[in-house]
């Protein structure tokens, strides 16, 4: 005879392996990073006496401050650009087409191809002797290659806005899809113009989707390594590139750990403020 | 509704333009991989397959391909197993801490890659695990668990619990019911989860870059090749193969996911 345990303990037992695995691999590395951040690197070994030296260095070094601020700034730009470009598409799929599944599939397929290769491809498109320049010159629109395309912030923003597109479209689409259509009709019946209806009904109702999209994009972007390394040039470098150097060429793990933690802190602070502000704003509009 | 459809006439045009923006970088690699010239620029010099043919002889490439397949395969199986049980618990049972647990397993999706990579490297070395394929597998399992959980949850959502109850009533054991009733019904979901998690692992770069040591996976190998302009045509050919492979896997995964949704 089988003895069925209580629902609760069965549920806990089944979800335990995944929860423990993920939980352990979130907590343990974080703990180790904190410990490392209070140590110092001597040439070949690690000095394990407690010190705030790394934090002092990180706070006082203008390069670190500069890179941190720029990472947050670029991530903010990327988030704004991606969401602004994606919103009309999500709107289009939710309200304007009957082939929703097809469109959603079309939008997600590029995302499943290698991120590294997509970024690399942008480098080829925007390069001095690249696809865009050579195409424009072949057509005769320009005489000489444009030099402002690659190795700057704009290239980073463009590349990442491309990379994150489905992450912005999906949550916004879901929140648009959830809108009760009779609310829109009511707004029209009560004399709203299309623009008014959009600003006062549709947009406020999609705020949760927009917030979700912003967070999903902003958080990983602050720590992005590949895009600034490939298309950022010296102007577009971000904090992740400096962190990688500490774990690679510079071989200063404690400083790398400190920088990782500071990047995480910056992400947390900005994301937290953003959620608070947008919730306040959403309440205002309504 | 049709009135709504006719508003904003420019929107369809924008949507098409957006698709061009999305697909240009993806389709560019295959386009230029057949180009006879070694510079990626217009005009295209002529059609050739030699860049593809050259790939077959490169031993470092084949070794990294094998590494990627091993890592992808093992991580896919691990993540899908974890996801299978967790998703079943989330859909079927109500228990304290369920919401927290659900949120926690989704966390790997939003932690910046460089932070995961650097902290895993430090952790693994402090417990004596050198950078290796094992380290990459552990990392990729962590990264792919959210995908497995999400897919398996949608598979279990469609699942009618009365089928299991019927099996219990007819005298099956818990394990017997799981094996003979539950598993066959969610099997398409499992296949879909395996394919998706494999693809994610197969394409992942930054963790592998930190954790692979002297056993590079394919993206790490590609990263090392990107720097050499002379290798560019080969890299394009390799990239095109990867793109085709990823899309093929994904379409298969989508097919199985749909089947699992339709079955009940």
PDB file of N, CA, C and O in Angstrom, chain B residues 62-78 133-134 136-137 140-141 198 201-202 215 217:
ATOM      1  N   UNK B  62      37.296  21.186 -34.392  1.00  0.00           N
ATOM      2  CA  UNK B  62      36.522  19.975 -34.155  1.00  0.00           C
ATOM      3  C   UNK B  62      36.530  19.601 -32.674  1.00  0.00           C
ATOM      4  O   UNK B  62      35.520  19.161 -32.125  1.00  0.00           O
ATOM      5  N   UNK B  63      37.673  19.833 -32.022  1.00  0.00           N
ATOM      6  CA  UNK B  63      37.749  19.511 -30.604  1.00  0.00           C
ATOM      7  C   UNK B  63      36.801  20.416 -29.798  1.00  0.00           C
ATOM      8  O   UNK B  63      36.093  19.963 -28.911  1.00  0.00           O
ATOM      9  N   UNK B  64      36.791  21.720 -30.153  1.00  0.00           N
ATOM     10  CA  UNK B  64      35.910  22.629 -29.409  1.00  0.00           C
ATOM     11  C   UNK B  64      34.441  22.306 -29.695  1.00  0.00           C
ATOM     12  O   UNK B  64      33.592  22.443 -28.826  1.00  0.00           O
ATOM     13  N   UNK B  65      34.172  21.841 -30.923  1.00  0.00           N
ATOM     14  CA  UNK B  65      32.805  21.421 -31.253  1.00  0.00           C
ATOM     15  C   UNK B  65      32.388  20.256 -30.362  1.00  0.00           C
ATOM     16  O   UNK B  65      31.298  20.259 -29.772  1.00  0.00           O
ATOM     17  N   UNK B  66      33.295  19.283 -30.234  1.00  0.00           N
ATOM     18  CA  UNK B  66      33.015  18.126 -29.380  1.00  0.00           C
ATOM     19  C   UNK B  66      32.777  18.579 -27.939  1.00  0.00           C
ATOM     20  O   UNK B  66      31.823  18.146 -27.286  1.00  0.00           O
ATOM     21  N   UNK B  67      33.650  19.489 -27.450  1.00  0.00           N
ATOM     22  CA  UNK B  67      33.472  20.023 -26.095  1.00  0.00           C
ATOM     23  C   UNK B  67      32.097  20.645 -25.911  1.00  0.00           C
ATOM     24  O   UNK B  67      31.421  20.419 -24.913  1.00  0.00           O
ATOM     25  N   UNK B  68      31.689  21.444 -26.900  1.00  0.00           N
ATOM     26  CA  UNK B  68      30.390  22.113 -26.811  1.00  0.00           C
ATOM     27  C   UNK B  68      29.248  21.107 -26.780  1.00  0.00           C
ATOM     28  O   UNK B  68      28.268  21.296 -26.063  1.00  0.00           O
ATOM     29  N   UNK B  69      29.377  20.054 -27.589  1.00  0.00           N
ATOM     30  CA  UNK B  69      28.314  19.045 -27.617  1.00  0.00           C
ATOM     31  C   UNK B  69      28.231  18.345 -26.270  1.00  0.00           C
ATOM     32  O   UNK B  69      27.140  18.132 -25.725  1.00  0.00           O
ATOM     33  N   UNK B  70      29.398  18.008 -25.690  1.00  0.00           N
ATOM     34  CA  UNK B  70      29.409  17.356 -24.372  1.00  0.00           C
ATOM     35  C   UNK B  70      28.762  18.275 -23.333  1.00  0.00           C
ATOM     36  O   UNK B  70      27.837  17.881 -22.617  1.00  0.00           O
ATOM     37  N   UNK B  71      29.250  19.507 -23.274  1.00  0.00           N
ATOM     38  CA  UNK B  71      28.734  20.460 -22.283  1.00  0.00           C
ATOM     39  C   UNK B  71      27.229  20.653 -22.477  1.00  0.00           C
ATOM     40  O   UNK B  71      26.451  20.575 -21.522  1.00  0.00           O
ATOM     41  N   UNK B  72      26.819  20.904 -23.729  1.00  0.00           N
ATOM     42  CA  UNK B  72      25.405  21.133 -24.014  1.00  0.00           C
ATOM     43  C   UNK B  72      24.554  19.934 -23.628  1.00  0.00           C
ATOM     44  O   UNK B  72      23.514  20.080 -22.992  1.00  0.00           O
ATOM     45  N   UNK B  73      25.025  18.745 -24.002  1.00  0.00           N
ATOM     46  CA  UNK B  73      24.252  17.532 -23.722  1.00  0.00           C
ATOM     47  C   UNK B  73      24.082  17.309 -22.229  1.00  0.00           C
ATOM     48  O   UNK B  73      22.963  17.124 -21.739  1.00  0.00           O
ATOM     49  N   UNK B  74      25.187  17.343 -21.487  1.00  0.00           N
ATOM     50  CA  UNK B  74      25.107  17.063 -20.052  1.00  0.00           C
ATOM     51  C   UNK B  74      24.297  18.148 -19.329  1.00  0.00           C
ATOM     52  O   UNK B  74      23.425  17.841 -18.516  1.00  0.00           O
ATOM     53  N   UNK B  75      24.562  19.430 -19.669  1.00  0.00           N
ATOM     54  CA  UNK B  75      23.792  20.490 -18.998  1.00  0.00           C
ATOM     55  C   UNK B  75      22.314  20.370 -19.312  1.00  0.00           C
ATOM     56  O   UNK B  75      21.473  20.608 -18.447  1.00  0.00           O
ATOM     57  N   UNK B  76      21.991  20.022 -20.564  1.00  0.00           N
ATOM     58  CA  UNK B  76      20.582  19.903 -20.950  1.00  0.00           C
ATOM     59  C   UNK B  76      19.896  18.834 -20.113  1.00  0.00           C
ATOM     60  O   UNK B  76      18.791  19.040 -19.599  1.00  0.00           O
ATOM     61  N   UNK B  77      20.562  17.691 -19.952  1.00  0.00           N
ATOM     62  CA  UNK B  77      19.954  16.603 -19.178  1.00  0.00           C
ATOM     63  C   UNK B  77      19.803  17.017 -17.710  1.00  0.00           C
ATOM     64  O   UNK B  77      18.738  16.832 -17.107  1.00  0.00           O
ATOM     65  N   UNK B  78      20.849  17.616 -17.138  1.00  0.00           N
ATOM     66  CA  UNK B  78      20.787  18.032 -15.737  1.00  0.00           C
ATOM     67  C   UNK B  78      19.697  19.084 -15.522  1.00  0.00           C
ATOM     68  O   UNK B  78      18.857  18.949 -14.629  1.00  0.00           O
ATOM     69  N   UNK B 133      35.745  21.427 -18.431  1.00  0.00           N
ATOM     70  CA  UNK B 133      34.395  21.215 -18.954  1.00  0.00           C
ATOM     71  C   UNK B 133      33.402  20.998 -17.822  1.00  0.00           C
ATOM     72  O   UNK B 133      32.256  21.430 -17.895  1.00  0.00           O
ATOM     73  N   UNK B 134      33.848  20.321 -16.748  1.00  0.00           N
ATOM     74  CA  UNK B 134      32.951  20.103 -15.611  1.00  0.00           C
ATOM     75  C   UNK B 134      32.470  21.435 -15.051  1.00  0.00           C
ATOM     76  O   UNK B 134      31.278  21.614 -14.761  1.00  0.00           O
ATOM     77  N   UNK B 136      32.271  24.262 -16.637  1.00  0.00           N
ATOM     78  CA  UNK B 136      31.340  24.881 -17.585  1.00  0.00           C
ATOM     79  C   UNK B 136      29.965  24.216 -17.491  1.00  0.00           C
ATOM     80  O   UNK B 136      28.933  24.892 -17.519  1.00  0.00           O
ATOM     81  N   UNK B 137      29.954  22.887 -17.349  1.00  0.00           N
ATOM     82  CA  UNK B 137      28.680  22.167 -17.249  1.00  0.00           C
ATOM     83  C   UNK B 137      27.888  22.653 -16.037  1.00  0.00           C
ATOM     84  O   UNK B 137      26.691  22.946 -16.135  1.00  0.00           O
ATOM     85  N   UNK B 140      26.562  26.108 -16.859  1.00  0.00           N
ATOM     86  CA  UNK B 140      25.494  26.115 -17.865  1.00  0.00           C
ATOM     87  C   UNK B 140      24.207  25.499 -17.322  1.00  0.00           C
ATOM     88  O   UNK B 140      23.112  25.902 -17.706  1.00  0.00           O
ATOM     89  N   UNK B 141      24.344  24.516 -16.435  1.00  0.00           N
ATOM     90  CA  UNK B 141      23.143  23.955 -15.820  1.00  0.00           C
ATOM     91  C   UNK B 141      22.425  25.045 -15.034  1.00  0.00           C
ATOM     92  O   UNK B 141      21.210  25.216 -15.130  1.00  0.00           O
ATOM     93  N   UNK B 198      19.902  22.812 -24.490  1.00  0.00           N
ATOM     94  CA  UNK B 198      21.106  22.499 -25.259  1.00  0.00           C
ATOM     95  C   UNK B 198      21.528  23.708 -26.097  1.00  0.00           C
ATOM     96  O   UNK B 198      22.703  24.092 -26.113  1.00  0.00           O
ATOM     97  N   UNK B 201      23.024  26.522 -23.960  1.00  0.00           N
ATOM     98  CA  UNK B 201      24.382  26.172 -23.547  1.00  0.00           C
ATOM     99  C   UNK B 201      25.338  26.233 -24.734  1.00  0.00           C
ATOM    100  O   UNK B 201      26.459  26.732 -24.635  1.00  0.00           O
ATOM    101  N   UNK B 202      24.895  25.729 -25.870  1.00  0.00           N
ATOM    102  CA  UNK B 202      25.734  25.642 -27.072  1.00  0.00           C
ATOM    103  C   UNK B 202      26.184  27.026 -27.532  1.00  0.00           C
ATOM    104  O   UNK B 202      27.279  27.191 -28.068  1.00  0.00           O
ATOM    105  N   UNK B 215      40.104  23.882 -22.261  1.00  0.00           N
ATOM    106  CA  UNK B 215      39.174  23.067 -23.042  1.00  0.00           C
ATOM    107  C   UNK B 215      38.079  23.962 -23.628  1.00  0.00           C
ATOM    108  O   UNK B 215      36.936  23.924 -23.184  1.00  0.00           O
ATOM    109  N   UNK B 217      35.068  25.772 -25.518  1.00  0.00           N
ATOM    110  CA  UNK B 217      33.867  25.373 -26.243  1.00  0.00           C
ATOM    111  C   UNK B 217      33.851  26.138 -27.566  1.00  0.00           C
ATOM    112  O   UNK B 217      34.702  27.003 -27.799  1.00  0.00           O
TER     113      UNK B 217
END
